[in-house]
Amino acid sequence: MGKPGIDFPGLGTGLAILRDGKILLYRRLKAPEAGFWSIVGGKVDHMEPAARAAIREAEEESGLSIGRTEYLCTEEVIVEADRQHWISLIYVCRDFSGEPRLMEPDKLSDFGWFGRSELPQQLSAFAKATIAHLSEDDFR
């Protein structure tokens, strides 16, 4: 049948988690874009609503309890270097509890809260697209 994102375009989802004018980013260990900083997210499972997948992935990766989310944008990313093609529905969340942790150290190595003026150099394509859709007010 093949693998999503590799043998055919994959359907993914991501969540921009915001707090005190900063966005939560994690450094990826695996393709696509290993070594780059990105929002939490992953693959949408069959018969799983994308918004629910965004919450599931965020909770699995960060350890946070996610509350209300809002749709932000849809992005298509083709990473030639990794031969991957993803279309992702991106959501934003300001309603969560807990403190982020490294829950999947085999997939993610570091995390941090970043303001617009202090973003890491190596941002994933999805992180760049997400940040471009956020308003200046999101970073105040």
GROMACS .gro file of C-alpha atoms in nm:
model
  140
    1MET     CA    1   0.000   0.000   0.000
    2GLY     CA    2   0.284   0.242   0.068
    3LYS     CA    3   0.372   0.499   0.331
    4PRO     CA    4   0.201   0.837   0.365
    5GLY     CA    5   0.429   1.127   0.284
    6ILE     CA    6   0.676   0.900   0.106
    7ASP     CA    7   0.484   0.692  -0.149
    8PHE     CA    8   0.192   0.936  -0.177
    9PRO     CA    9   0.109   1.274  -0.016
   10GLY     CA   10   0.044   1.231   0.356
   11LEU     CA   11  -0.222   1.405   0.561
   12GLY     CA   12  -0.080   1.561   0.873
   13THR     CA   13  -0.178   1.805   1.142
   14GLY     CA   14   0.004   2.044   1.368
   15LEU     CA   15  -0.065   2.260   1.670
   16ALA     CA   16   0.082   2.602   1.743
   17ILE     CA   17   0.081   2.623   2.123
   18LEU     CA   18   0.105   2.984   2.244
   19ARG     CA   19   0.178   3.127   2.589
   20ASP     CA   20   0.280   3.475   2.700
   21GLY     CA   21   0.367   3.592   2.349
   22LYS     CA   22   0.575   3.282   2.268
   23ILE     CA   23   0.532   2.966   2.062
   24LEU     CA   24   0.635   2.619   2.176
   25LEU     CA   25   0.880   2.451   1.937
   26TYR     CA   26   1.051   2.113   1.946
   27ARG     CA   27   1.367   2.004   1.761
   28ARG     CA   28   1.298   1.706   1.529
   29LEU     CA   29   1.527   1.403   1.525
   30LYS     CA   30   1.372   1.228   1.225
   31ALA     CA   31   1.280   1.314   0.866
   32PRO     CA   32   1.132   1.522   0.735
   33GLU     CA   33   1.364   1.804   0.837
   34ALA     CA   34   1.566   1.631   1.109
   35GLY     CA   35   1.746   1.886   1.325
   36PHE     CA   36   1.492   2.159   1.251
   37TRP     CA   37   1.263   2.324   1.507
   38SER     CA   38   0.891   2.265   1.453
   39ILE     CA   39   0.547   2.280   1.607
   40VAL     CA   40   0.406   1.959   1.757
   41GLY     CA   41   0.209   1.741   1.521
   42GLY     CA   42   0.202   1.431   1.310
   43LYS     CA   43  -0.003   1.203   1.089
   44VAL     CA   44  -0.382   1.199   1.089
   45ASP     CA   45  -0.503   0.842   1.142
   46HIS     CA   46  -0.777   0.689   0.927
   47MET     CA   47  -1.123   0.800   1.047
   48GLU     CA   48  -0.970   1.048   1.294
   49PRO     CA   49  -1.077   1.413   1.261
   50ALA     CA   50  -0.773   1.634   1.197
   51ALA     CA   51  -0.848   1.863   1.494
   52ARG     CA   52  -0.858   1.561   1.725
   53ALA     CA   53  -0.532   1.432   1.574
   54ALA     CA   54  -0.366   1.769   1.647
   55ILE     CA   55  -0.468   1.742   2.012
   56ARG     CA   56  -0.360   1.376   2.035
   57GLU     CA   57  -0.020   1.443   1.879
   58ALA     CA   58   0.039   1.751   2.097
   59GLU     CA   59  -0.046   1.563   2.415
   60GLU     CA   60   0.171   1.264   2.316
   61GLU     CA   61   0.470   1.481   2.227
   62SER     CA   62   0.450   1.752   2.495
   63GLY     CA   63   0.272   1.597   2.794
   64LEU     CA   64   0.039   1.899   2.806
   65SER     CA   65  -0.338   1.868   2.849
   66ILE     CA   66  -0.483   2.050   2.549
   67GLY     CA   67  -0.813   2.239   2.573
   68ARG     CA   68  -0.982   2.442   2.300
   69THR     CA   69  -0.813   2.475   1.961
   70GLU     CA   70  -0.890   2.689   1.655
   71TYR     CA   71  -0.817   2.622   1.288
   72LEU     CA   72  -0.530   2.839   1.162
   73CYS     CA   73  -0.437   2.731   0.809
   74THR     CA   74  -0.367   2.446   0.568
   75GLU     CA   75  -0.013   2.406   0.439
   76GLU     CA   76   0.148   2.183   0.180
   77VAL     CA   77   0.516   2.106   0.221
   78ILE     CA   78   0.738   1.914  -0.017
   79VAL     CA   79   1.080   1.838   0.133
   80GLU     CA   80   1.292   1.739  -0.167
   81ALA     CA   81   1.592   1.643   0.050
   82ASP     CA   82   1.386   1.386   0.238
   83ARG     CA   83   1.158   1.295  -0.058
   84GLN     CA   84   0.851   1.369   0.155
   85HIS     CA   85   0.523   1.539   0.067
   86TRP     CA   86   0.273   1.644   0.335
   87ILE     CA   87  -0.048   1.843   0.348
   88SER     CA   88  -0.128   1.952   0.702
   89LEU     CA   89  -0.415   2.122   0.877
   90ILE     CA   90  -0.268   2.356   1.137
   91TYR     CA   91  -0.448   2.462   1.454
   92VAL     CA   92  -0.363   2.707   1.731
   93CYS     CA   93  -0.405   2.659   2.106
   94ARG     CA   94  -0.385   2.903   2.396
   95ASP     CA   95  -0.592   2.682   2.630
   96PHE     CA   96  -0.379   2.411   2.791
   97SER     CA   97  -0.249   2.299   3.128
   98GLY     CA   98   0.077   2.156   3.250
   99GLU     CA   99   0.437   2.218   3.155
  100PRO     CA  100   0.589   2.081   2.834
  101ARG     CA  101   0.826   1.785   2.857
  102LEU     CA  102   1.017   1.559   2.621
  103MET     CA  103   0.771   1.270   2.596
  104GLU     CA  104   0.914   1.112   2.280
  105PRO     CA  105   1.295   1.141   2.306
  106ASP     CA  106   1.334   0.909   2.005
  107LYS     CA  107   1.157   1.171   1.789
  108LEU     CA  108   1.228   1.507   1.958
  109SER     CA  109   1.544   1.624   2.134
  110ASP     CA  110   1.482   1.974   2.271
  111PHE     CA  111   1.199   2.219   2.323
  112GLY     CA  112   1.155   2.582   2.414
  113TRP     CA  113   0.928   2.884   2.410
  114PHE     CA  114   1.024   3.142   2.147
  115GLY     CA  115   0.910   3.496   2.075
  116ARG     CA  116   0.898   3.620   1.716
  117SER     CA  117   1.232   3.801   1.754
  118GLU     CA  118   1.410   3.502   1.911
  119LEU     CA  119   1.312   3.217   1.679
  120PRO     CA  120   1.579   2.951   1.612
  121GLN     CA  121   1.761   2.965   1.277
  122GLN     CA  122   1.661   2.619   1.160
  123LEU     CA  123   1.282   2.636   1.144
  124SER     CA  124   1.089   2.361   0.968
  125ALA     CA  125   0.876   2.455   0.669
  126PHE     CA  126   0.561   2.392   0.875
  127ALA     CA  127   0.688   2.613   1.160
  128LYS     CA  128   0.770   2.895   0.915
  129ALA     CA  129   0.426   2.871   0.752
  130THR     CA  130   0.249   2.858   1.087
  131ILE     CA  131   0.436   3.158   1.224
  132ALA     CA  132   0.360   3.353   0.907
  133HIS     CA  133  -0.014   3.297   0.971
  134LEU     CA  134   0.003   3.413   1.333
  135SER     CA  135  -0.063   3.779   1.409
  136GLU     CA  136   0.166   4.024   1.585
  137ASP     CA  137  -0.077   4.008   1.878
  138ASP     CA  138   0.001   3.638   1.918
  139PHE     CA  139   0.359   3.736   2.002
  140ARG     CA  140   0.275   4.004   2.262
   0.00000   0.00000   0.00000
